[in-house]
CSV table of C-alpha atoms in Angstrom, one decimal:
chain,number,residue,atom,x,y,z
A,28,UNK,CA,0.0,0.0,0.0
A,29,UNK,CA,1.3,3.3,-1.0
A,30,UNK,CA,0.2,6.4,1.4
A,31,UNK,CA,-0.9,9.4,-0.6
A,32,UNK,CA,1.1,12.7,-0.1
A,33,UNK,CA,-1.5,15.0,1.1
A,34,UNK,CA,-0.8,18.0,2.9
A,35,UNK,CA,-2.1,18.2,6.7
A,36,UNK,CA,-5.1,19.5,8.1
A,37,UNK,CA,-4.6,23.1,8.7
A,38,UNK,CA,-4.4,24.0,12.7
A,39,UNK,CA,-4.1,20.3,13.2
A,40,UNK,CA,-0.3,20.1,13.0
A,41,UNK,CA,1.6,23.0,14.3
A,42,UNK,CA,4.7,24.1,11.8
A,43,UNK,CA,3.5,21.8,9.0
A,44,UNK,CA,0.5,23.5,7.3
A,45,UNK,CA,2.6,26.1,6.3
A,46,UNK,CA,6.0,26.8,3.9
A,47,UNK,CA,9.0,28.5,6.0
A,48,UNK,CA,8.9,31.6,3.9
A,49,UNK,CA,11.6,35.0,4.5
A,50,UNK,CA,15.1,36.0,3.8
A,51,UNK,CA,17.1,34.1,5.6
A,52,UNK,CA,15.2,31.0,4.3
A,53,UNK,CA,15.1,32.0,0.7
A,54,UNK,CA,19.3,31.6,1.3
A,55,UNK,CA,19.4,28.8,3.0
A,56,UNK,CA,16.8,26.8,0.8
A,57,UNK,CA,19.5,27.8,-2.1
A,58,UNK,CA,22.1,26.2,-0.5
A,59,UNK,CA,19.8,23.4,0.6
A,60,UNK,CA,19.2,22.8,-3.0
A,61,UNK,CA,22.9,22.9,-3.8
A,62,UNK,CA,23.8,20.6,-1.2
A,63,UNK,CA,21.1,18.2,-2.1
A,64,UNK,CA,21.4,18.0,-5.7
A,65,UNK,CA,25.1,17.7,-5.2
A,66,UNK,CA,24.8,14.8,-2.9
A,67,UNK,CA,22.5,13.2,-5.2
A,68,UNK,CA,24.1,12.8,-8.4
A,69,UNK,CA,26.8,10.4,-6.6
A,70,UNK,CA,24.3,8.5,-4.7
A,71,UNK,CA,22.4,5.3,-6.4
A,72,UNK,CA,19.3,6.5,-6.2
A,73,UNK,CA,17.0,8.6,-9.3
A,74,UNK,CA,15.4,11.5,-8.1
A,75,UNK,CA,12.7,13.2,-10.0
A,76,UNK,CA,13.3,16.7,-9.6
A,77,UNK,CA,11.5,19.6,-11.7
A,78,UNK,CA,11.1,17.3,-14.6
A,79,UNK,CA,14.8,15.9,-15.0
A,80,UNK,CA,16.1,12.2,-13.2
A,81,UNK,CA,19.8,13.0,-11.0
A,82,UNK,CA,21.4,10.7,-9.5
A,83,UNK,CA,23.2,7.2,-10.5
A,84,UNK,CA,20.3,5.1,-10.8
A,85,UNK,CA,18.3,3.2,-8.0
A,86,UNK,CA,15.7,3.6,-5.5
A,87,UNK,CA,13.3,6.4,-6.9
A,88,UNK,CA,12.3,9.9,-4.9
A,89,UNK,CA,9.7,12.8,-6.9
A,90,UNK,CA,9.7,15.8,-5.2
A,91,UNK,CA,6.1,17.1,-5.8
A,92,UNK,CA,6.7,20.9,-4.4
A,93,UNK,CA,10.8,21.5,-4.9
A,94,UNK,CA,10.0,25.4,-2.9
A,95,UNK,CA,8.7,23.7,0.1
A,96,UNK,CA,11.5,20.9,0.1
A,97,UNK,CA,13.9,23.1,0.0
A,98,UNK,CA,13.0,25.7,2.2
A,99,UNK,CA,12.2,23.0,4.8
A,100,UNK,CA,15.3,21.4,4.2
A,101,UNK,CA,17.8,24.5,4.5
A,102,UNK,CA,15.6,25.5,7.7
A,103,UNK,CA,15.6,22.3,9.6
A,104,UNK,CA,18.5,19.9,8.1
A,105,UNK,CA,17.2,16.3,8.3
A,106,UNK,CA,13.8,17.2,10.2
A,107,UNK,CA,13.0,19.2,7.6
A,108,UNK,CA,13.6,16.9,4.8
A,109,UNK,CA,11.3,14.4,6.9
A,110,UNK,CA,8.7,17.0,7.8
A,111,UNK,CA,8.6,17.5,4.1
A,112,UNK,CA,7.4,14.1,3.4
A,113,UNK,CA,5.0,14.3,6.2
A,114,UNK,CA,3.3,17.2,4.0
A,115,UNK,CA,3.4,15.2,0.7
A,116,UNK,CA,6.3,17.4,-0.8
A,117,UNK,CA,8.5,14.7,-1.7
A,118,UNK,CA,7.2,11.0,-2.1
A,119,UNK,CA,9.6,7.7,-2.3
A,120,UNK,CA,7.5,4.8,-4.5
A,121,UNK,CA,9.3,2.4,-1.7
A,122,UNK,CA,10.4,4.1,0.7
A,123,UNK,CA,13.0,1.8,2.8
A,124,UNK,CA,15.4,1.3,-0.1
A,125,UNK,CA,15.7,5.3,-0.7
A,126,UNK,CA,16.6,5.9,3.0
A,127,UNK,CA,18.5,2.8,3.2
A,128,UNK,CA,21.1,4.3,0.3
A,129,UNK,CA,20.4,7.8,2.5
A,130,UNK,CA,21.2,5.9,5.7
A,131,UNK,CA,24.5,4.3,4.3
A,132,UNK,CA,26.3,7.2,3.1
A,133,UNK,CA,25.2,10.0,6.0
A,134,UNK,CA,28.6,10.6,7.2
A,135,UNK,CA,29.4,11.9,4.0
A,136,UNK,CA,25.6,13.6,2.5
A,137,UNK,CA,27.6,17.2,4.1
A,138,UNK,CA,30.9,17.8,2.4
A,139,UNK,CA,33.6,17.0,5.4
A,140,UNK,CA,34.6,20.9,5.1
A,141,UNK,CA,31.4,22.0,5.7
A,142,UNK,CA,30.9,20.0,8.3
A,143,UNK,CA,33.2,21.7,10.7
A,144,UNK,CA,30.2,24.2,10.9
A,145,UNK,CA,27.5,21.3,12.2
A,146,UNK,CA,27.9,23.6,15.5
A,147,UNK,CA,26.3,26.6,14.1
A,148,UNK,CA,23.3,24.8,12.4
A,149,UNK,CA,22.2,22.0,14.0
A,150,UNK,CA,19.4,22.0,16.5
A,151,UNK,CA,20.0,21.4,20.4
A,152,UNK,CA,17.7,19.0,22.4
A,153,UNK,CA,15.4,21.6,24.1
A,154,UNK,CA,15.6,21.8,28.1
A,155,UNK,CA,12.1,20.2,28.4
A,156,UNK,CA,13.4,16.8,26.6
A,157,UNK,CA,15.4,16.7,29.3
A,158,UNK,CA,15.3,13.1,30.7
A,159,UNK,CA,15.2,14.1,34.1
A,160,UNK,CA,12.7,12.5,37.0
A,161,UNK,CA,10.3,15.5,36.5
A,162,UNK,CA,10.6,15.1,32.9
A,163,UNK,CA,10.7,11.8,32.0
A,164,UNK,CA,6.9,10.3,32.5
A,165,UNK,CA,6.1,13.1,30.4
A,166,UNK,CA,8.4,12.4,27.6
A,167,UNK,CA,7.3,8.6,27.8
A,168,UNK,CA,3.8,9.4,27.4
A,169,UNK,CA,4.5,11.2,24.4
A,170,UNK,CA,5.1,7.6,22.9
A,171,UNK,CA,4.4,4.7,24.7
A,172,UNK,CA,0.4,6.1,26.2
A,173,UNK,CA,-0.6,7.1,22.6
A,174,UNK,CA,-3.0,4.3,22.7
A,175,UNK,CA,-2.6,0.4,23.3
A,176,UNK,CA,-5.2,-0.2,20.4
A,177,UNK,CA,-2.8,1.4,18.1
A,178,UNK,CA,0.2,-1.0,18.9
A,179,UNK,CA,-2.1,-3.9,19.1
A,180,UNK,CA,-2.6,-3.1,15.6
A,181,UNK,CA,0.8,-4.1,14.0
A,182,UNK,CA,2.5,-6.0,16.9
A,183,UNK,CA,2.1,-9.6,17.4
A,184,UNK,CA,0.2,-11.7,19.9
A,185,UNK,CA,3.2,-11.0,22.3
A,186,UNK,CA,3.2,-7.0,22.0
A,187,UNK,CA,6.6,-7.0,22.1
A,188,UNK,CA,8.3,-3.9,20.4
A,189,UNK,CA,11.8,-4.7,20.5
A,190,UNK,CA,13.7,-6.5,18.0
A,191,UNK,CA,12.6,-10.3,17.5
A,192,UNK,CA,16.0,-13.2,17.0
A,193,UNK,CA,15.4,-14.6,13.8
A,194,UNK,CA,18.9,-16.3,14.1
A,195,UNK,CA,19.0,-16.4,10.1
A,196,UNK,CA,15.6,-18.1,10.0
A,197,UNK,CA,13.2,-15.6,8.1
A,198,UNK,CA,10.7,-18.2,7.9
A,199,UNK,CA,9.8,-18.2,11.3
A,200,UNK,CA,6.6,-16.4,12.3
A,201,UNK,CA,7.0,-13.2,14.6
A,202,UNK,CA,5.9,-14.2,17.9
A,203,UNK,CA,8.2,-17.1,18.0
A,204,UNK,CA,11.3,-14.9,17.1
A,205,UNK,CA,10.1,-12.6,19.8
A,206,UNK,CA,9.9,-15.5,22.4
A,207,UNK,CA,13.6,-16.2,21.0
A,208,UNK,CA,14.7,-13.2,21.7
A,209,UNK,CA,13.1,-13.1,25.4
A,210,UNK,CA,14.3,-16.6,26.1
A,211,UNK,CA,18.1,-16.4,25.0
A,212,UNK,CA,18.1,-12.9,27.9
A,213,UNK,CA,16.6,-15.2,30.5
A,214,UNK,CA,18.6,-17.8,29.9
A,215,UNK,CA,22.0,-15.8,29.5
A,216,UNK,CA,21.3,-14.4,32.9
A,217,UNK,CA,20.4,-17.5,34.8
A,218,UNK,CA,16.4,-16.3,35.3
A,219,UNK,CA,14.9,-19.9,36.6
A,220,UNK,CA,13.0,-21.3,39.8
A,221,UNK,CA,13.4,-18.5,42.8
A,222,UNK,CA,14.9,-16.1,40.8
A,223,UNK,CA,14.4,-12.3,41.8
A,224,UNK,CA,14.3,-10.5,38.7
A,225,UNK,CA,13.9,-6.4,38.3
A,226,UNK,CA,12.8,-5.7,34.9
A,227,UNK,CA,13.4,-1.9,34.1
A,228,UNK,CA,10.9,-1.1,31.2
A,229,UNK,CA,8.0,-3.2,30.9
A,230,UNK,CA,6.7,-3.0,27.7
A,231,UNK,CA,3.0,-4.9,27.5
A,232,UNK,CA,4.4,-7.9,30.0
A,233,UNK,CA,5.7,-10.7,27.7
A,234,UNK,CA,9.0,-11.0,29.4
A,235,UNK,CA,7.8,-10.8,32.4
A,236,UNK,CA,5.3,-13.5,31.9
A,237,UNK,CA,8.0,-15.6,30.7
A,238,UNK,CA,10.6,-14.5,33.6
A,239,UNK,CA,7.2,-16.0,35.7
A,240,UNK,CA,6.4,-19.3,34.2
A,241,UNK,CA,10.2,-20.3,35.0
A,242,UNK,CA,9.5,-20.2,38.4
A,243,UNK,CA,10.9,-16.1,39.0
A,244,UNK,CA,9.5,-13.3,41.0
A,245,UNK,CA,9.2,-10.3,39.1
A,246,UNK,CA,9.2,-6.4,39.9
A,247,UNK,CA,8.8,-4.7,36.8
A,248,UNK,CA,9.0,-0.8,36.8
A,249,UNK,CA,7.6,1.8,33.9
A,250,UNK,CA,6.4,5.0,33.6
A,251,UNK,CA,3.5,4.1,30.6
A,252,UNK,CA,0.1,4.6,32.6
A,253,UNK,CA,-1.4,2.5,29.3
A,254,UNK,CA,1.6,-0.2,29.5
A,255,UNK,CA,1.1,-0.9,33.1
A,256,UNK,CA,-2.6,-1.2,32.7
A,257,UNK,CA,-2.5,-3.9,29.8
A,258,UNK,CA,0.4,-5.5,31.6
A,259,UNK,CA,-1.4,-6.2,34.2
A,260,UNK,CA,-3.8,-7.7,32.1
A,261,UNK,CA,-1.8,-9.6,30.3
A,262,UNK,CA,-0.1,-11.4,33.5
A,263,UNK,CA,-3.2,-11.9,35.5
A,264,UNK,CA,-4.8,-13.9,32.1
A,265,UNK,CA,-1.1,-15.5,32.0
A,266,UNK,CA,-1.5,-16.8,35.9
A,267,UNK,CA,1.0,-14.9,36.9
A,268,UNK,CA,-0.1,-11.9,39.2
A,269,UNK,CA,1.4,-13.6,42.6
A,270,UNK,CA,4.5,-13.8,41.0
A,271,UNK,CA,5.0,-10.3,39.1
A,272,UNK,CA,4.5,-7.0,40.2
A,273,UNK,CA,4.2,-3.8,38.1
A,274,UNK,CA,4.5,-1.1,39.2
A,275,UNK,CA,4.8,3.4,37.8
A,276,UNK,CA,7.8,3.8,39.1
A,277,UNK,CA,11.3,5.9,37.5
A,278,UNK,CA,14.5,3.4,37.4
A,279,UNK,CA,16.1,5.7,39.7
A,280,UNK,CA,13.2,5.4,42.8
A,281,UNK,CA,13.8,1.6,42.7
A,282,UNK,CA,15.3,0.1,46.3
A,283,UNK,CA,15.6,-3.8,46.8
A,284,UNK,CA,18.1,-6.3,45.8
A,285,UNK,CA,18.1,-8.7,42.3
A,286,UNK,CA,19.6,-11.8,40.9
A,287,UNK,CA,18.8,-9.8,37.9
A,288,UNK,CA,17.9,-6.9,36.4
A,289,UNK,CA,16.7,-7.2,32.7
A,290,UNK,CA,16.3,-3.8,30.4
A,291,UNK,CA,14.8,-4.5,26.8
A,292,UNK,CA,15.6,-1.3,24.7
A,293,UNK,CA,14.9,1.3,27.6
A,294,UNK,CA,18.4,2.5,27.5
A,295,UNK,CA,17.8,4.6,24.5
A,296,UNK,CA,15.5,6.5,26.4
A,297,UNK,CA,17.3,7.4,29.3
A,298,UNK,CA,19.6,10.1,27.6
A,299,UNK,CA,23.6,10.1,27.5
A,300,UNK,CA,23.5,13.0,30.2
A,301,UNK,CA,22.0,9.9,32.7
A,302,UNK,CA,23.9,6.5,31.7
A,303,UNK,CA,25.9,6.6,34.1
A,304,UNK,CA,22.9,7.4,36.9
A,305,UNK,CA,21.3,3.8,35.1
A,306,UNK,CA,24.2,2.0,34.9
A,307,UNK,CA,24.7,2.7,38.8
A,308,UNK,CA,21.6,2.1,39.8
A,309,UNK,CA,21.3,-1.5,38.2
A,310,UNK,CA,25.0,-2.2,39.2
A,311,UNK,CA,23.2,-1.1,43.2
A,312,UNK,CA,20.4,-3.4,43.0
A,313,UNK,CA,22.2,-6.2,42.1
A,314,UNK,CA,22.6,-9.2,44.7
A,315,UNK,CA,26.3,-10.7,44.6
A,316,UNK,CA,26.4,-12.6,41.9
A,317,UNK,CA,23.9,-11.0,40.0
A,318,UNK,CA,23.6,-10.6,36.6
A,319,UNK,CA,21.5,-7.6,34.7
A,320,UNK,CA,21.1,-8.4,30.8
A,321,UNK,CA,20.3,-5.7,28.6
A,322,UNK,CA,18.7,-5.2,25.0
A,323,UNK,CA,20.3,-1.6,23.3
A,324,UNK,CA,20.0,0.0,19.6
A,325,UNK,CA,23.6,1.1,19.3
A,326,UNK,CA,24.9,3.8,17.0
A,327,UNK,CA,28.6,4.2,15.9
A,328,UNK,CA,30.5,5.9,18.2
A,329,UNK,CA,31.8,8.6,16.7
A,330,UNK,CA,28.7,9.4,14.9
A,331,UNK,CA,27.5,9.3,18.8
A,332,UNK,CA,29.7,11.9,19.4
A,333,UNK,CA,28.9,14.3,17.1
A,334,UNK,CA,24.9,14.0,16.8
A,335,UNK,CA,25.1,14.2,21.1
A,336,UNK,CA,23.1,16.8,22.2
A,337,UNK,CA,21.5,17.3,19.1
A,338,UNK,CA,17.7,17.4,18.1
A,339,UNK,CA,16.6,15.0,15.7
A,340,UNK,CA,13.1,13.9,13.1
A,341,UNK,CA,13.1,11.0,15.8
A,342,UNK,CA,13.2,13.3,18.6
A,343,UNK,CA,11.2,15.7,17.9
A,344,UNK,CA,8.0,13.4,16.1
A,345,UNK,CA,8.6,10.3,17.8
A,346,UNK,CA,11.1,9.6,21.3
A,347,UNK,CA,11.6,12.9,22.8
A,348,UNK,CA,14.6,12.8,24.9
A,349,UNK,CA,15.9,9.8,23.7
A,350,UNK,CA,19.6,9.5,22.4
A,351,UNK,CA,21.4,6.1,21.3
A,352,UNK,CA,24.6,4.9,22.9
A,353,UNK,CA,27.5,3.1,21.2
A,354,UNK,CA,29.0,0.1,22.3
A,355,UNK,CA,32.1,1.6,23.5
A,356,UNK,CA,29.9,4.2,25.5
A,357,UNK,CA,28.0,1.1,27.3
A,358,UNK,CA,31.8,-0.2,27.9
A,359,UNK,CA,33.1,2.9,28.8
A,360,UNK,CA,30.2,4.2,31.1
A,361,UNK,CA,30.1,0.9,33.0
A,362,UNK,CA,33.9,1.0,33.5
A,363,UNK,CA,34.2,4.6,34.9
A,364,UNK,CA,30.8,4.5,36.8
A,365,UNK,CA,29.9,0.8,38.1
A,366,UNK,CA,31.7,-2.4,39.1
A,367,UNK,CA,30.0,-4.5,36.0
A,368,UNK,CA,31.9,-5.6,32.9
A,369,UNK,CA,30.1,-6.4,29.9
A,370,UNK,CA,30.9,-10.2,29.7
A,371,UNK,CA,28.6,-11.6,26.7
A,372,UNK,CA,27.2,-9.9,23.8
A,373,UNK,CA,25.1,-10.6,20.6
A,374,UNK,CA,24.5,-8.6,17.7
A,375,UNK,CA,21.4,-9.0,15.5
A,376,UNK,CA,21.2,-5.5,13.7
A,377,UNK,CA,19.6,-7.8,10.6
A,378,UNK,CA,17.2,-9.3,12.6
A,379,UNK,CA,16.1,-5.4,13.9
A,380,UNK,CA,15.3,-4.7,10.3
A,381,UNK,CA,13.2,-7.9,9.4
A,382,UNK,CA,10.9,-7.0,12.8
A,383,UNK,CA,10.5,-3.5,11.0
A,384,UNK,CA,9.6,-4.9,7.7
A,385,UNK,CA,7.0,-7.1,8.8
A,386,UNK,CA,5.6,-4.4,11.5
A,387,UNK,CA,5.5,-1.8,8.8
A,388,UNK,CA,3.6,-4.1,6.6
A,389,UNK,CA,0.9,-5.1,8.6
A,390,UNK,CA,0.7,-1.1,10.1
A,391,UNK,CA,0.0,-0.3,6.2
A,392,UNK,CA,-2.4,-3.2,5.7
A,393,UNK,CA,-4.2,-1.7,8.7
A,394,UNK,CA,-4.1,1.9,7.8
A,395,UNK,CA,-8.3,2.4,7.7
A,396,UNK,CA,-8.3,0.5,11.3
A,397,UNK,CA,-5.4,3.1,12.3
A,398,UNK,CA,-7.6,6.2,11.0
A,399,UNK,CA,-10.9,4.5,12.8
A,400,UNK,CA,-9.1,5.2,16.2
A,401,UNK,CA,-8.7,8.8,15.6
A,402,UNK,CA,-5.1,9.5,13.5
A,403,UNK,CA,-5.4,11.2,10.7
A,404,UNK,CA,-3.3,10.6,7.0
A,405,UNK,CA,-0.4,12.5,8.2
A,406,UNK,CA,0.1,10.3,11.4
A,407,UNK,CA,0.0,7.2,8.9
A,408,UNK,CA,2.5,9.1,7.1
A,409,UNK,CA,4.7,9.7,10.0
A,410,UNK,CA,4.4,6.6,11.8
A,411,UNK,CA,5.4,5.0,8.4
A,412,UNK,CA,8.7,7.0,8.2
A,413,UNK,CA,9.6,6.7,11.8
A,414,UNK,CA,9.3,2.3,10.7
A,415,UNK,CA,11.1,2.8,7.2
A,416,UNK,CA,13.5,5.3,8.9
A,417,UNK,CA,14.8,3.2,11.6
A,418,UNK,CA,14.6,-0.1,9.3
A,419,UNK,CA,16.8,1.5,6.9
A,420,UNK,CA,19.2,2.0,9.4
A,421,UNK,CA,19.6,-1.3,10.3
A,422,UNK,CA,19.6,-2.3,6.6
A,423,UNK,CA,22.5,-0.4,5.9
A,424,UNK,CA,24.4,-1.0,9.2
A,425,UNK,CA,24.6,2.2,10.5
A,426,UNK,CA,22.6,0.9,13.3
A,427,UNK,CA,23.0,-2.3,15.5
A,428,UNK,CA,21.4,-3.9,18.4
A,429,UNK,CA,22.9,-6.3,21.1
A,430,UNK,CA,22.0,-8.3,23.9
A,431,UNK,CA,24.4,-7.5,26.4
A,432,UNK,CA,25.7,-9.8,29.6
A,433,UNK,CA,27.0,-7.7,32.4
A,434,UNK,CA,28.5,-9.3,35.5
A,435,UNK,CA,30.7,-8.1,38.4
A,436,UNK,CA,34.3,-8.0,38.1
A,437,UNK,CA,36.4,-8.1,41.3
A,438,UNK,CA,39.5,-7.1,41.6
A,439,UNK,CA,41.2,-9.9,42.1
A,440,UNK,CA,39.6,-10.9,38.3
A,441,UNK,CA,39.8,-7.7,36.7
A,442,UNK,CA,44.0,-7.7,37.6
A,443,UNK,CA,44.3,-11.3,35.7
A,444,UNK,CA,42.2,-10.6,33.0
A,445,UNK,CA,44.2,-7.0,32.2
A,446,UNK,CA,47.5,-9.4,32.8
A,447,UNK,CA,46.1,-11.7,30.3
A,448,UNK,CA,46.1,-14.6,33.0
C-alpha cells in the first residue's frame, strides 16, 4: 500500500500547514538545494526533480513541491527533509530502499569541510526533553500512552516492540522470534525457579510473563500509565499476578536487591546526560552474583559523538529525549561508573530490520483500522517513516542492536584478566 502525499489539516499540526517563507530562508533553501542535488548525483538513487532524473540510478524519490522541500530542508537539516514528506512534498514509490542508500552514506551527505560548521546549524535537544525524574513520564507518554489499540494493531500476539532473533531463520513467524529473543536474555542471565528479577521497562508484559512461568518473582517498573494497565492484564490472564508485580515507578526510585535486572531497549530513552545514573543504579540493585542483561539499539561511536546533544526527526515526532549509545559508550560508562563488565554480547542488527519490515507491513495493511481510532493521514505518514527510517538503518548498518551480559568483576579478576592470565 502506497500512502498518498497529502498536505495536513490546517491548525491540526503546528509548523507543517505552512511553507517557511523570508530571507534568511530563501538563502538557506538555495544552498539546501545545492547541497542536495550535489549529494545526489553520486548516490544510487534517481530523483525526479522539476522534470529531469539526477542521481546514479536506484531507489526512486519525486519531489512534488521542490519550494517547500527546500526551504524545509535549508531550515531544519534532516527534520525538515522528513517534515517535508510528512506534508506530501516529496514522495519515495518504496520508501526503505531510498533511505536505506540515504542511511549508508550519512557521514558523507555534508561535504567534510562543511561540516566543521555542524555547530552553528544543528538543532539542540530543548531543556524540556530533558530526561530528568520530572521530565521523564512526560516524555514517555508522548510515545508509549498514545493508545494500546494502536500497537495492538501491527505487533504480534506478544506486543513486544523490540527487536525479534530470527537467528537467520526468516521463515519463522514473529511471535516465535520474539519468544527467541526473550528466552536467550533469560537464559543468558540464569532467570529460573526463585529467581528475583527487576525488569526496568516493561513493555506490554511478555518478558515478564516468561521470567514468571520459570519459576521467578518479578518487579517490573515503567512510567506508561497505558503499558502498566495492559500489563497487568496480560499477567493476570497469563496466571502470573502472585508472581509479578508492576508497578509506575522511575528506574532511579527503585530500592531492593536482584539476581537480575533485565532492560529490553529502555536505554535509549534514558539520555547520554544519565547512563551513568542507570548503569549505577542496576549495578546497586544487584545481589552478589547478580547478573543484569540488557537489549540496546547502538549507533557508531563517533557518529554518537557528534549528533550528542542534538535534536533530531526521531526526537522531535517520535522519542523525545531519547539518544542512542554506542557500544564503547556502554563499555566505557560501566567501567568509569559501576563495578560490572560487559561479559557476553550478541548482535542481531539484521534481525532489527526484518521486525520492521513485517511491522511496517501489517501497520500499512491496517491503515483504515489506524484512521478508525482517531489518527489522521499525516500520522499514517509519520508513523510509516519513523518504521522505514529506523529499518533503513539497520539495513544499511549504520545501526546495531545487542544483547548484552554484564556481570561483576572483582578485583582480584579484573587484575588477571588486564594481565592476560
Amino acid at each position: 500500500m502506497t500512502l498518498a502525499p497529502t498536505r495536513p489539516v490546517p491548525g491540526s499540526w503546528p509548523g507543517l500547514d505552512g511553507v517557511p517563507r523570508g530571507p534568511r530562508t530563501a538563502v538557506s533553501a538555495a544552498v539546501a538545494r545545492r547541497l542536495f542535488v550535489a549529494a545526489v548525483r553520486r548516490l544510487p538513487v534517481s530523483v525526479t526533480l522539476e522534470g529531469r532524473v539526477i542521481g546514479a540510478g536506484g531507489p526512486t524519490m519525486t519531489v512534488h513541491r521542490p519550494d517547500e522541500l527546500f526551504a524545509r530542508l535549508g531550515r531544519d537539516g534532516l527534520i525538515g527533509f522528513g517534515e517535508a514528506y510528512l506534508t506530501g512534498a516529496w514522495d519515495a514509490e518504496d520508501l526503505t530502499p531510498f533511505l536505506t542508500v540515504l542511511a549508508a552514506d550519512i557521514a558523507d551527505l555534508v561535504p567534510r569541510p562543511l561540516q566543521r560548521l555542524r555547530g552553528l546549524v544543528q538543532h539542540r535537544m530543548p531543556r524540556q526533553h530533558r530526561t530528568s525524574k520530572d521530565q521523564t513520564r512526560e516524555l514517555i507518554a508522548h510515545h508509549y500512552d498514545l493508545s494500546n489499540d494502536l500497537f495492538g494493531l501491527f505487533l504480534d500476539e506478544s506486543l513486544s516492540y523490540s527487536s525479534a532473533l530470527f537467528e537467520r531463520d526468516l521463515a519463522l513467524d514473529l511471535v516465535t522470534a520474539q519468544h527467541r529473543k526473550i528466552d536467550r536474555l533469560l537464559d543468558v542471565t540464569g532467570v529460573g525457579e526463585g529467581t528475583r528479577v527487576l525488569e526496568i521497562g516493561t513493555g506490554w508484559g511478555e518478558l515478564s510473563i516468561r521470567a514468571a512461568a520459570r519459576g521467578a518473582t518479578v518487579r517490573s517498573v515503567t512510567l506508561s500509565t497505558e503499558q502498566q494497565t495492559l500489563a497487568r492484564e496480560r499477567i493476570e490472564a497469563a496466571g502470573h499476578s502472585h508472581r509479578v508485580q508492576v508497578d509506575l515507578c522511575d528506574y532511579r526510585d527503585v530500592a531492593g536487591e536482584y539476581d537480575v535486572v533485565l532492560s529490553v531497549e529502555m536505554i535509549e530513552a534514558v539520555g547520554h546526560e544519565f547512563w551513568p545514573t542507570y548503569f549505577s543504579a542496576i549495578d546497586s540493585l544487584l545481589a552478589p552474583g547478580g547478573r543484569a542483561g540488557i537489549q540496546a539499539i547502538l549507533m557508531p561511536h563517533d557518529r554518537m559523538l557528534a549528533t550528542r546533544g542534538g535534536f533530531t526527526w526521531i526526537n522531535k515526532y517520535i522519542f523525545p529525549g531519547g539518544f542512542l549509545p554506542s557500544a564503547e559508550a556502554i563499555d566505557e560508562v560501566t567501567a568509569e561508573h559501576t563495578s560490572l563488565r560487559v561479559t557476553d554480547r550478541l548482535a542481531f542488527g539484521h534481525d532489527y530490520a526484518e521486525t520492521l519490515r513485517r511491522w511496517d507491513e501489517t501497520f500499512l495493511a491496517r491503515a483504515d483500522e489506524v484512521l478508525g481510532l482517531g489518527f489522521d493521514n499525516t500520522f499514517l505518514r509519520m508513523w510509516h517513516f519513523y518504521l522505514c527510517y529506523s529499518r533503513a538503518g539497520f539495513a544499511s548498518g549504520y545501526l546495531d542492536v545487542e544483547q548484552v551480559l554484564l556481570e561483576r568483576r572483582t578485583p582480584v579478576v579484573e587484575q588477571r584478566r588486564r594481565a592476560g592470565a
